[in-house]
Coordinates of C-alpha atoms and ligand atoms in Angstrom, one line a residue:
M194 CA 0.0 -0.1 0.1
L195 CA 2.6 2.5 1.2
S196 CA 4.9 1.4 -1.6
K197 CA 2.2 2.2 -4.3
K198 CA 1.9 5.7 -2.9
Q199 CA 5.5 6.2 -3.1
S200 CA 5.4 5.6 -6.7
Q201 CA 2.9 8.2 -7.1
L202 CA 5.0 10.5 -4.9
P203 CA 8.4 10.3 -6.3
I204 CA 9.6 13.6 -4.7
F205 CA 9.8 11.4 -1.6
V206 CA 11.8 8.6 -3.2
I207 CA 15.2 9.6 -1.9
N208 CA 17.2 6.9 -3.0
N209 CA 16.5 3.3 -4.2
S210 CA 16.2 2.1 -0.6
S211 CA 12.3 1.6 -0.3
F212 CA 12.6 1.2 3.6
K213 CA 14.1 4.6 3.9
S214 CA 11.6 6.6 1.6
S215 CA 8.6 4.8 3.6
F216 CA 10.2 5.9 6.9
F217 CA 10.3 9.7 5.6
F218 CA 6.9 9.3 4.0
I219 CA 5.4 8.2 7.4
I220 CA 7.3 10.9 9.1
F221 CA 5.8 13.5 6.7
L222 CA 2.3 12.2 7.2
T223 CA 2.5 12.3 10.9
A224 CA 4.0 15.9 10.9
W225 CA 1.3 16.9 8.5
F226 CA -1.5 15.4 10.7
F227 CA -0.2 17.2 13.7
F228 CA 0.1 20.5 11.7
L229 CA -3.5 20.2 10.5
F230 CA -4.8 19.4 14.0
Y231 CA -3.1 21.7 16.3
W232 CA -1.9 24.7 14.1
L233 CA -5.3 25.5 12.8
P234 CA -7.4 26.3 15.5
P235 CA -11.1 25.4 15.6
T236 CA -13.3 27.9 13.6
N237 CA -15.5 30.2 15.5
P238 CA -18.8 30.2 13.7
K239 CA -19.6 33.7 14.9
R240 CA -16.7 35.2 13.2
I241 CA -17.3 33.1 10.0
S242 CA -20.5 34.7 9.5
H243 CA -18.9 38.2 10.2
R244 CA -16.6 37.4 7.4
R245 CA -19.1 36.2 5.1
T246 CA -21.0 39.4 5.4
H247 CA -17.9 41.3 4.3
H248 CA -17.8 39.1 1.2
L249 CA -21.4 39.6 0.6
I250 CA -21.2 43.2 0.7
G251 CA -18.1 43.2 -1.2
N252 CA -15.8 45.2 1.0
H253 CA -12.2 44.4 0.5
V254 CA -11.5 43.8 4.2
I255 CA -7.8 44.4 4.4
N256 CA -7.0 42.1 7.4
N257 CA -9.5 39.5 6.2
H258 CA -6.7 36.9 5.8
V259 CA -5.6 37.3 9.4
R260 CA -7.0 34.3 11.4
R261 CA -9.0 36.0 14.5
Q262 CA -8.7 33.9 17.7
P263 CA -11.7 34.7 20.2
F264 CA -10.8 37.4 22.6
S265 CA -12.9 39.3 24.9
V266 CA -12.6 43.0 26.6
Y267 CA -13.4 44.0 30.0
I268 CA -14.4 47.7 30.9
Y269 CA -13.1 49.2 34.1
D270 CA -15.5 51.0 36.2
L271 CA -13.7 54.1 36.9
P272 CA -14.4 56.7 39.6
P273 CA -16.7 59.5 37.9
E274 CA -14.0 62.0 37.9
F275 CA -12.5 60.3 35.0
N276 CA -15.2 60.3 32.8
L277 CA -18.6 61.3 33.5
G278 CA -17.7 63.9 36.0
L279 CA -15.8 65.8 33.1
V280 CA -18.7 65.3 31.0
K281 CA -20.8 66.7 33.5
N282 CA -18.7 69.9 33.5
C283 CA -19.1 70.3 29.5
H284 CA -19.7 74.0 29.5
H285 CA -16.0 74.6 30.9
L286 CA -14.0 71.8 29.3
N287 CA -13.0 73.9 26.3
V288 CA -11.8 77.5 26.1
Y289 CA -13.2 77.9 22.5
T290 CA -16.4 76.0 22.5
D291 CA -19.2 74.9 24.9
M292 CA -18.8 71.1 24.6
C293 CA -22.2 70.3 25.9
P294 CA -23.9 69.8 22.3
H295 CA -21.0 67.9 21.4
V296 CA -21.1 65.4 24.5
A297 CA -24.7 64.7 23.6
N298 CA -25.7 61.1 22.3
H299 CA -22.8 59.6 23.8
G300 CA -20.5 61.9 22.1
L301 CA -22.0 61.7 18.5
G302 CA -23.4 65.4 19.0
Q303 CA -26.3 66.7 17.7
P304 CA -28.4 64.9 14.9
L305 CA -28.0 66.4 11.4
E306 CA -31.6 65.8 10.0
H307 CA -31.3 67.1 6.6
I308 CA -27.8 66.4 5.4
N309 CA -28.9 63.9 2.8
A310 CA -31.9 61.7 1.8
V311 CA -29.6 58.5 1.9
S312 CA -29.4 56.8 5.2
P313 CA -31.5 59.3 7.4
G314 CA -30.9 59.3 10.8
C315 CA -27.2 58.0 10.8
W316 CA -25.7 61.7 10.6
F317 CA -24.5 63.9 13.6
A318 CA -22.4 67.0 13.9
T319 CA -19.7 65.0 15.6
H320 CA -16.7 67.0 17.3
Q321 CA -13.6 66.1 15.9
F322 CA -12.0 65.3 19.4
I323 CA -14.5 63.2 20.8
A324 CA -13.4 59.4 19.8
E325 CA -12.9 58.5 23.3
M326 CA -16.8 59.0 24.2
I327 CA -18.0 57.1 21.1
F328 CA -15.7 54.4 21.7
H329 CA -16.7 53.8 25.1
A330 CA -20.3 53.7 24.2
R331 CA -19.7 51.3 21.5
L332 CA -17.9 49.0 23.7
E333 CA -20.4 49.0 26.4
N334 CA -22.9 47.5 24.0
H335 CA -20.3 45.3 22.3
P336 CA -20.6 41.8 21.8
L337 CA -17.1 41.1 23.0
R338 CA -17.8 42.6 26.3
T339 CA -17.1 40.5 29.2
W340 CA -18.2 41.2 32.8
D341 CA -15.7 38.7 34.1
P342 CA -12.2 40.3 34.5
S343 CA -10.7 36.6 34.7
R344 CA -11.8 35.8 31.1
A345 CA -10.6 39.2 29.6
T346 CA -7.9 39.5 26.9
L347 CA -7.9 43.1 27.3
F348 CA -8.9 45.6 29.7
Y349 CA -10.4 49.0 28.6
V350 CA -10.0 51.9 31.0
P351 CA -12.6 54.5 29.9
F352 CA -10.5 57.7 31.0
Y353 CA -11.8 60.6 28.9
G354 CA -8.3 61.9 28.6
G355 CA -9.0 64.4 25.9
L356 CA -11.7 66.1 27.9
Y357 CA -9.7 66.3 30.7
A358 CA -6.9 67.7 28.5
S359 CA -8.9 70.5 26.9
G360 CA -10.4 71.6 30.3
N361 CA -6.8 72.1 31.6
F362 CA -4.9 73.8 28.8
R363 CA -4.9 77.0 30.4
E364 CA -3.9 76.0 33.8
T365 CA -0.6 77.8 34.6
N366 CA 0.2 75.5 37.6
L367 CA 1.5 72.5 36.2
T368 CA 1.1 70.6 39.3
A369 CA -2.6 71.3 39.1
R370 CA -2.7 70.7 35.4
D371 CA -1.2 67.2 35.8
D372 CA -3.2 66.3 39.0
L373 CA -5.7 64.2 37.4
A374 CA -3.3 62.4 35.1
V375 CA -1.3 61.3 38.3
R376 CA -4.5 60.2 40.2
F377 CA -5.1 58.2 37.0
S378 CA -1.8 56.4 37.2
E379 CA -2.3 55.8 40.9
F380 CA -5.5 54.4 40.3
L381 CA -4.0 51.9 37.9
K382 CA -1.2 50.8 40.3
S383 CA -4.3 49.8 42.9
Q384 CA -5.9 47.5 40.7
P385 CA -5.5 43.7 41.1
W386 CA -5.7 43.1 37.4
W387 CA -3.0 45.5 36.7
Q388 CA -0.5 43.1 38.1
R389 CA -1.3 40.2 35.6
A390 CA 1.0 41.6 32.9
N391 CA 2.0 45.0 34.1
G392 CA -0.8 46.7 32.6
K393 CA 0.5 45.4 29.1
D394 CA -3.2 44.0 28.3
H395 CA -4.8 47.6 29.4
F396 CA -5.7 50.3 26.9
V397 CA -7.1 53.8 26.9
V398 CA -8.5 55.7 24.1
L399 CA -7.8 59.4 23.8
G400 CA -9.7 61.6 21.5
R401 CA -7.0 64.0 21.1
T402 CA -3.5 64.2 19.8
A403 CA -0.6 62.3 21.8
W404 CA 1.1 65.8 21.8
D405 CA -1.5 67.0 24.1
F406 CA -0.2 64.4 26.8
M407 CA 3.4 64.5 26.3
R408 CA 4.6 67.9 27.7
T409 CA 8.1 68.6 26.9
T410 CA 10.3 70.5 29.4
S411 CA 12.0 72.5 26.5
G412 CA 10.1 74.5 23.9
P413 CA 7.0 76.6 24.6
D414 CA 4.0 75.5 26.7
F415 CA 0.9 74.8 24.7
G416 CA -1.1 73.2 27.6
A417 CA -0.2 69.6 27.4
N418 CA -0.2 67.7 30.4
T419 CA 2.0 64.7 31.4
L420 CA -0.1 61.8 31.0
L421 CA 1.5 59.7 28.3
N422 CA 4.9 60.3 30.0
L423 CA 4.1 58.7 33.2
P424 CA 6.0 55.4 33.6
R425 CA 3.0 53.3 34.3
V426 CA 0.9 54.7 31.4
Q427 CA 3.7 53.9 29.1
N428 CA 2.9 50.1 29.7
V429 CA -0.7 50.8 28.5
S430 CA -1.7 50.6 24.8
V431 CA -2.8 53.9 23.9
L432 CA -5.2 54.6 21.1
T433 CA -5.2 58.2 19.8
V434 CA -6.3 60.1 16.9
E435 CA -2.6 61.1 16.2
R436 CA 0.4 59.2 17.7
N437 CA 3.8 60.5 18.2
P438 CA 5.6 59.1 15.3
W439 CA 9.1 59.1 17.2
R440 CA 8.2 58.4 20.7
G441 CA 4.9 56.7 20.7
S442 CA 5.7 53.0 20.3
N443 CA 3.0 52.2 22.9
Q444 CA 0.6 54.3 20.7
H445 CA -1.7 53.3 17.9
G446 CA -3.6 55.7 15.5
I447 CA -7.4 55.6 15.4
P448 CA -9.6 57.5 12.9
Y449 CA -10.9 60.8 13.9
P450 CA -14.8 60.5 14.1
S451 CA -16.7 62.0 11.0
Y452 CA -20.4 62.7 10.8
F453 CA -21.7 59.1 9.4
H454 CA -22.8 56.8 12.3
P455 CA -24.9 54.2 10.7
S456 CA -26.4 51.0 12.4
T457 CA -26.5 48.5 9.5
S458 CA -24.9 47.4 6.7
S459 CA -27.5 48.4 4.1
Q460 CA -27.2 52.0 5.5
M461 CA -23.3 52.0 5.0
L462 CA -24.0 50.2 1.5
A463 CA -26.4 52.7 0.5
W464 CA -24.0 55.6 1.2
Q465 CA -21.0 53.8 -0.5
Q466 CA -23.1 53.3 -3.7
K467 CA -24.2 57.0 -3.6
M468 CA -20.5 58.0 -3.3
R469 CA -19.4 55.6 -6.2
L470 CA -22.2 57.2 -8.3
S471 CA -21.3 60.8 -7.5
K472 CA -20.4 62.9 -10.1
R473 CA -16.9 64.6 -9.4
P474 CA -16.4 67.7 -11.8
N475 CA -13.6 69.4 -9.6
L476 CA -10.0 67.6 -9.9
F477 CA -9.3 68.7 -6.5
T478 CA -10.5 70.6 -3.6
F479 CA -8.6 72.2 -0.2
I480 CA -10.8 73.1 2.8
G481 CA -9.0 74.7 5.6
A482 CA -7.7 78.0 7.2
P483 CA -4.3 79.7 6.8
R484 CA -2.0 79.3 9.8
K485 CA 0.3 81.8 11.0
G486 CA 3.9 81.5 11.5
L487 CA 5.4 77.9 11.5
E488 CA 6.4 75.8 8.7
K489 CA 3.0 74.3 8.1
A490 CA 1.6 77.7 7.4
A491 CA 3.9 77.9 4.2
I492 CA 2.4 74.8 2.9
R493 CA -1.1 75.9 3.5
D494 CA -0.7 79.3 2.1
E495 CA 0.9 77.6 -1.2
L496 CA -2.2 75.2 -1.3
I497 CA -4.4 77.9 -0.9
K498 CA -2.6 79.9 -3.7
Q499 CA -2.4 76.9 -6.1
C500 CA -6.0 76.0 -5.5
G501 CA -7.2 79.7 -6.0
Q502 CA -5.3 79.9 -9.3
S503 CA -6.7 76.8 -10.9
T504 CA -9.9 76.4 -12.6
R505 CA -10.0 72.6 -11.4
C506 CA -9.7 73.4 -7.9
K507 CA -12.6 74.0 -5.6
L508 CA -11.5 76.3 -2.4
L509 CA -13.2 76.4 0.6
T510 CA -11.6 78.8 3.0
C511 CA -12.3 79.1 6.6
S512 CA -12.2 82.3 8.4
N513 CA -10.9 82.8 11.7
G514 CA -12.6 81.0 14.6
S515 CA -15.2 78.4 14.5
G516 CA -18.4 80.7 14.1
A517 CA -21.5 78.8 13.1
S518 CA -21.9 80.6 10.0
N519 CA -18.4 79.4 8.9
K520 CA -19.1 77.2 6.0
C521 CA -16.1 75.1 6.5
Y522 CA -17.4 73.7 9.7
S523 CA -20.7 72.8 8.2
P524 CA -20.8 69.1 7.6
S525 CA -23.0 69.2 4.8
E526 CA -21.0 71.8 3.1
I527 CA -17.8 69.8 3.6
L528 CA -19.1 66.4 2.4
G529 CA -20.8 68.3 -0.5
V530 CA -17.6 69.9 -1.8
M531 CA -15.6 66.5 -1.2
S532 CA -18.2 64.4 -3.0
K533 CA -17.8 66.4 -6.0
S534 CA -14.1 66.4 -6.0
Q535 CA -11.6 63.8 -7.2
F536 CA -8.8 64.5 -4.9
C537 CA -8.7 66.3 -1.4
L538 CA -5.5 68.1 -0.3
Q539 CA -4.7 67.3 3.3
A540 CA -2.1 69.8 4.6
P541 CA -1.1 69.4 7.9
G542 CA -2.9 71.6 10.3
D543 CA -2.1 72.6 14.1
S544 CA -0.5 69.2 14.2
F545 CA 0.3 66.5 11.5
T546 CA -3.1 64.8 11.2
R547 CA -6.6 66.2 10.2
R548 CA -10.3 65.0 10.7
S549 CA -10.6 66.1 7.1
T550 CA -8.6 63.0 6.1
F551 CA -11.6 60.8 7.3
D552 CA -14.0 63.2 5.9
S553 CA -12.6 62.7 2.6
V554 CA -12.6 59.1 2.6
L555 CA -16.3 59.2 3.6
A556 CA -16.9 61.3 0.7
G557 CA -14.8 59.0 -1.8
C558 CA -12.2 61.8 -2.2
I559 CA -8.6 60.4 -2.7
P560 CA -6.5 62.2 -0.1
V561 CA -3.4 63.9 -1.2
F562 CA -0.7 64.3 1.6
F563 CA 2.2 66.5 2.1
S564 CA 3.6 64.9 5.2
Q565 CA 4.2 61.0 6.0
H566 CA 2.8 61.6 9.3
T567 CA -0.6 62.8 8.3
A568 CA -1.7 59.3 7.8
Y569 CA 1.0 56.8 6.6
T570 CA 2.8 56.7 10.2
Q571 CA -0.4 57.0 11.9
Y572 CA -3.0 54.5 10.9
A573 CA -1.3 51.4 10.1
W574 CA -4.4 49.5 11.6
Y575 CA -6.7 50.8 9.2
L576 CA -5.1 51.9 5.8
P577 CA -3.4 49.6 3.1
Q578 CA 0.4 49.2 3.5
D579 CA 0.8 50.3 -0.1
A580 CA -0.3 54.2 0.1
E581 CA -0.3 54.5 -3.8
E582 CA -3.5 52.4 -3.5
Y583 CA -5.6 55.0 -2.0
S584 CA -3.8 58.2 -1.7
V585 CA -1.2 60.5 -3.5
Y586 CA 1.9 61.8 -1.9
I587 CA 3.5 65.2 -2.5
N588 CA 6.7 65.6 -0.5
G589 CA 6.1 69.0 1.2
E590 CA 8.9 68.8 3.7
E591 CA 10.7 71.7 4.3
G592 CA 13.8 72.3 1.9
N593 CA 12.0 70.2 -0.6
N594 CA 11.5 71.9 -4.2
A595 CA 8.7 69.5 -4.7
R596 CA 6.3 71.8 -2.8
R597 CA 6.5 74.1 -5.5
K598 CA 5.5 71.5 -7.9
R599 CA 2.1 72.3 -9.3
I600 CA -0.3 70.2 -7.6
E601 CA -2.7 70.2 -10.5
D602 CA 0.2 68.9 -12.9
E603 CA 1.0 66.1 -10.7
L604 CA -2.7 65.2 -10.5
M605 CA -3.4 65.5 -14.1
K606 CA -0.5 63.0 -14.6
I607 CA -2.4 60.1 -13.2
P608 CA -4.3 57.9 -15.6
R609 CA -8.1 57.8 -15.5
K610 CA -8.3 54.1 -14.9
R611 CA -5.9 54.4 -12.0
V612 CA -7.9 57.3 -10.4
E613 CA -10.9 55.1 -10.6
K614 CA -9.1 52.2 -9.0
M615 CA -7.9 54.5 -6.1
R616 CA -11.4 56.0 -5.6
N617 CA -12.9 52.5 -5.2
K618 CA -10.3 51.6 -2.8
V619 CA -10.9 54.6 -0.7
I620 CA -15.0 53.9 -1.0
D621 CA -14.1 50.4 0.3
L622 CA -12.2 51.8 3.4
I623 CA -15.2 53.7 4.4
P624 CA -16.6 51.1 6.8
R625 CA -13.3 50.3 8.8
V626 CA -12.8 54.2 9.4
T627 CA -16.4 54.8 10.4
Y628 CA -17.8 54.6 14.0
K629 CA -21.1 53.0 14.2
H630 CA -23.9 54.1 16.1
P631 CA -23.3 52.9 19.7
N632 CA -26.8 51.5 19.9
A633 CA -26.3 49.2 16.7
S634 CA -26.5 45.6 17.3
D635 CA -23.4 44.0 15.9
D636 CA -24.7 40.6 14.5
G637 CA -23.8 40.2 10.9
E638 CA -23.1 43.7 10.6
F639 CA -20.0 45.5 8.9
E640 CA -16.6 45.8 10.9
D641 CA -16.3 49.4 12.1
A642 CA -13.2 51.4 13.5
V643 CA -13.9 49.9 17.0
D644 CA -14.0 46.4 15.7
V645 CA -10.9 46.8 13.9
A646 CA -9.0 48.2 16.7
L647 CA -10.1 45.6 19.0
A648 CA -9.0 42.8 16.7
A649 CA -5.6 44.5 15.9
L650 CA -5.1 45.2 19.6
A651 CA -5.7 41.3 20.7
N652 CA -3.4 40.4 18.2
H653 CA -1.0 43.1 19.4
V654 CA -1.2 42.3 23.1
R655 CA -0.8 38.6 22.5
S656 CA 2.5 39.1 20.8
L657 CA 3.7 41.7 23.5
L658 CA 3.0 39.1 26.0
G659 CA 4.5 36.2 24.0
R660 CA 1.8 33.8 25.0
E661 CA -1.8 32.8 24.7
L662 CA -3.9 34.6 27.3
V663 CA -6.9 33.1 29.1
L664 CA -9.9 33.4 27.1
Ligands
NAG168 C1 -29.6 54.0 22.6 O1 -30.8 53.5 23.0 C2 -31.2 53.8 24.2 C3 -32.5 53.0 24.8 O2 -32.9 52.2 23.6 C4 -31.7 55.4 24.3 O3 -31.9 55.6 25.6 C5 -30.4 56.1 23.9 O4 -30.8 57.4 23.8 C6 -29.7 55.7 22.5 N1 -28.6 56.2 22.4 C7 -28.2 57.3 21.4 C8 -27.1 57.5 21.2 O5 -29.1 57.3 20.5
NAG169 C1 -0.3 74.4 42.2 O1 -1.2 73.4 42.4 C2 -1.1 72.5 43.5 C3 -1.8 71.2 43.6 O2 -3.2 71.6 43.2 C4 -0.9 73.1 44.9 O3 -0.9 72.1 46.1 C5 -0.1 74.0 44.9 O4 -0.2 75.1 46.0 C6 -0.1 75.1 43.6 N1 1.0 76.0 43.6 C7 0.6 77.4 43.3 C8 2.0 78.1 43.3 O5 -0.3 77.8 43.3
NAG170 C1 6.1 47.7 33.0 O1 6.3 46.5 32.2 C2 7.4 45.8 32.8 C3 7.4 44.4 32.0 O2 6.9 44.3 30.9 C4 7.8 45.9 34.2 O3 9.0 45.6 34.5 C5 7.6 47.4 34.7 O4 7.6 47.3 36.1 C6 6.2 47.9 34.4 N1 6.4 49.3 34.8 C7 5.4 49.7 35.6 C8 5.5 51.2 35.8 O5 4.4 49.2 36.0
NAG171 C1 -8.6 86.8 11.4 O1 -8.7 87.7 12.5 C2 -7.9 88.5 12.6 C3 -8.3 89.5 13.9 O2 -8.7 88.6 14.9 C4 -7.9 89.6 11.6 O3 -7.0 90.6 11.7 C5 -7.6 88.6 10.3 O4 -7.6 89.4 9.0 C6 -8.4 87.4 10.0 N1 -8.1 86.7 9.0 C7 -9.2 86.0 8.1 C8 -8.3 85.4 7.1 O5 -10.3 86.1 8.2

C-alpha cells in the first residue's frame, strides 16, 4: 500500500532504498497530521458569519486573511472624576467651544436631520476630538464585552483624557494641570488585574492628539499635560487620533470620528453606492484655514494659492474661529464639496493629522498628503500598507523643491483608470474608518473602526505577552 503511494509521490523517493523512503513518508504524514490538527485552531462560527458578510457586501477587508482568535474585553468601572464627571462639566471643558452639545448622544453630538436623503438618522455633527466617548459607548454595547475580568483578553480603562486635557490647557500651575493624570496612574497601580501583565493588556482611548499628553520641558508650553510620560501609562496601549511617530511606540492611531454613524450594513452600502456614483467635476479641493507662522503655514498658504489659481480646484477657505456661520465647519458643506471632487488636499494643520482626512474618505475623495505623518505613520491598522493604492503623496517637507510643484500638473498625470481604482479603494475603506452608532446591534453587520481596533489590539497584546492569554 505504502509502496504504491510512493510511486505516485516520486519526490519522496530519495534513493533506491524503499525502506528509507517509506520511513520519510510516514514521518511526513505524521507531521502533516499534527500540523493540521494543532496549528489550525477550531473556527468560531460567529466570526465566520462576520466574514461572510464582508464578502457579501463586497468590501475588501484588508485584514481578512488574518486568522482571528476569539477574545474579550473587560471595561473598568472608573470613579466618575475620570469620565462622567468631566462630561458633567461640559460647559467649561474647552476655552473655545461649549462642549455640551458635542458630548450629547454618547459623543455623537447633535443629529443632522437634513444632510441627505440616503441613510437618514445616521448623521451627526460630531466633534473631531470626541472619539474617546464614542469608543466607550460602542464597547459598552459590544458583543465582545465580558463582565468577568478573569476571562478578559483586554482591559479597557475608560478615562476621557481628551476632555480632561482640553479643560486644563490654560492651567498655569503644572502640578494642578497634571493632577488628574497622576491620580489616574495611581488608580491603575491599585488594581488587582493590573498586576497580571504589568498593564500590558490594558488600553486607553484618547480623542485628542498624543502631543496634548506629552509635555516637554523644552520648548513653548502649549497646554499639554504629562499623562503619556508617566511610567505606568507607558505600559498601556494608547489609542489616539494622532500618535507621536518618534516617541509613541505604545501609541496606535485610530480614525478621527466623521459625521456618519450608521447601524446597519444596508445604511453603509447605500452611502458607499451614492459615493461611487457621485459626479466629480472638480479635480481637487482644499478646505482649510491659513495658519500663522510655523512651517505648516507655508504649505497651507501654498495650497490656498495654487487652488485659487486653478480652474480645476474648488477652494473652501475658513475664516478665523469656528463661528457657526463658517462654511468650512458645516458637515453638509464639507461633504458636498468633497463628494464633487476627485482629490482632496490634506495639509498638516496644528498638528500632522486632520479630521478632514476621514471626511474625505467618507466622501470617496482620494486624499493627497504632504507629510508622511498625516496618515502613513499613523493609521497602520486601518489603511493599506501600499499608500499608492488609496492616496497621492507630494513631498511637502521643508527644503524640498517639490512643494513648488504644481499640484494640478501632478494630479493630471495620473491615468483615469488608476484614479478610478484608487477611488474604489477609498470607498471600500469607509466602513473600517467609520464609528458605528453605539446602539447598533453587531450581529452580521459591517466591521467598524472599533471592531478593527479591538482585533488588532488583541493580536498586538498577544504578541507583546508572547503567550496565549486566558480566553
Ligand atoms: C440608545 O438606545 C437607548 C435605549 O433604547 C436610548 O435611551 C439612547 O438614547 C440611545 N442612544 C443613542 C445615542 O441614541
Ligand atoms: C499648584 O497646585 C498644587 C496642586 O493643586 C497646589 O498644591 C499648589 O499649592 C499650587 N501652587 C501654586 C504656586 O499655586
Ligand atoms: C512595565 O512592564 C514591565 C514588564 O513588561 C515591568 O517590568 C515594569 O515594572 C512595568 N512598569 C510599571 C510602571 O508598571
Ligand atoms: C483673522 O482675525 C484677525 C483679527 O482677529 C484679522 O486681522 C484677520 O484678518 C483675520 N483673518 C482672516 C483670514 O479672516
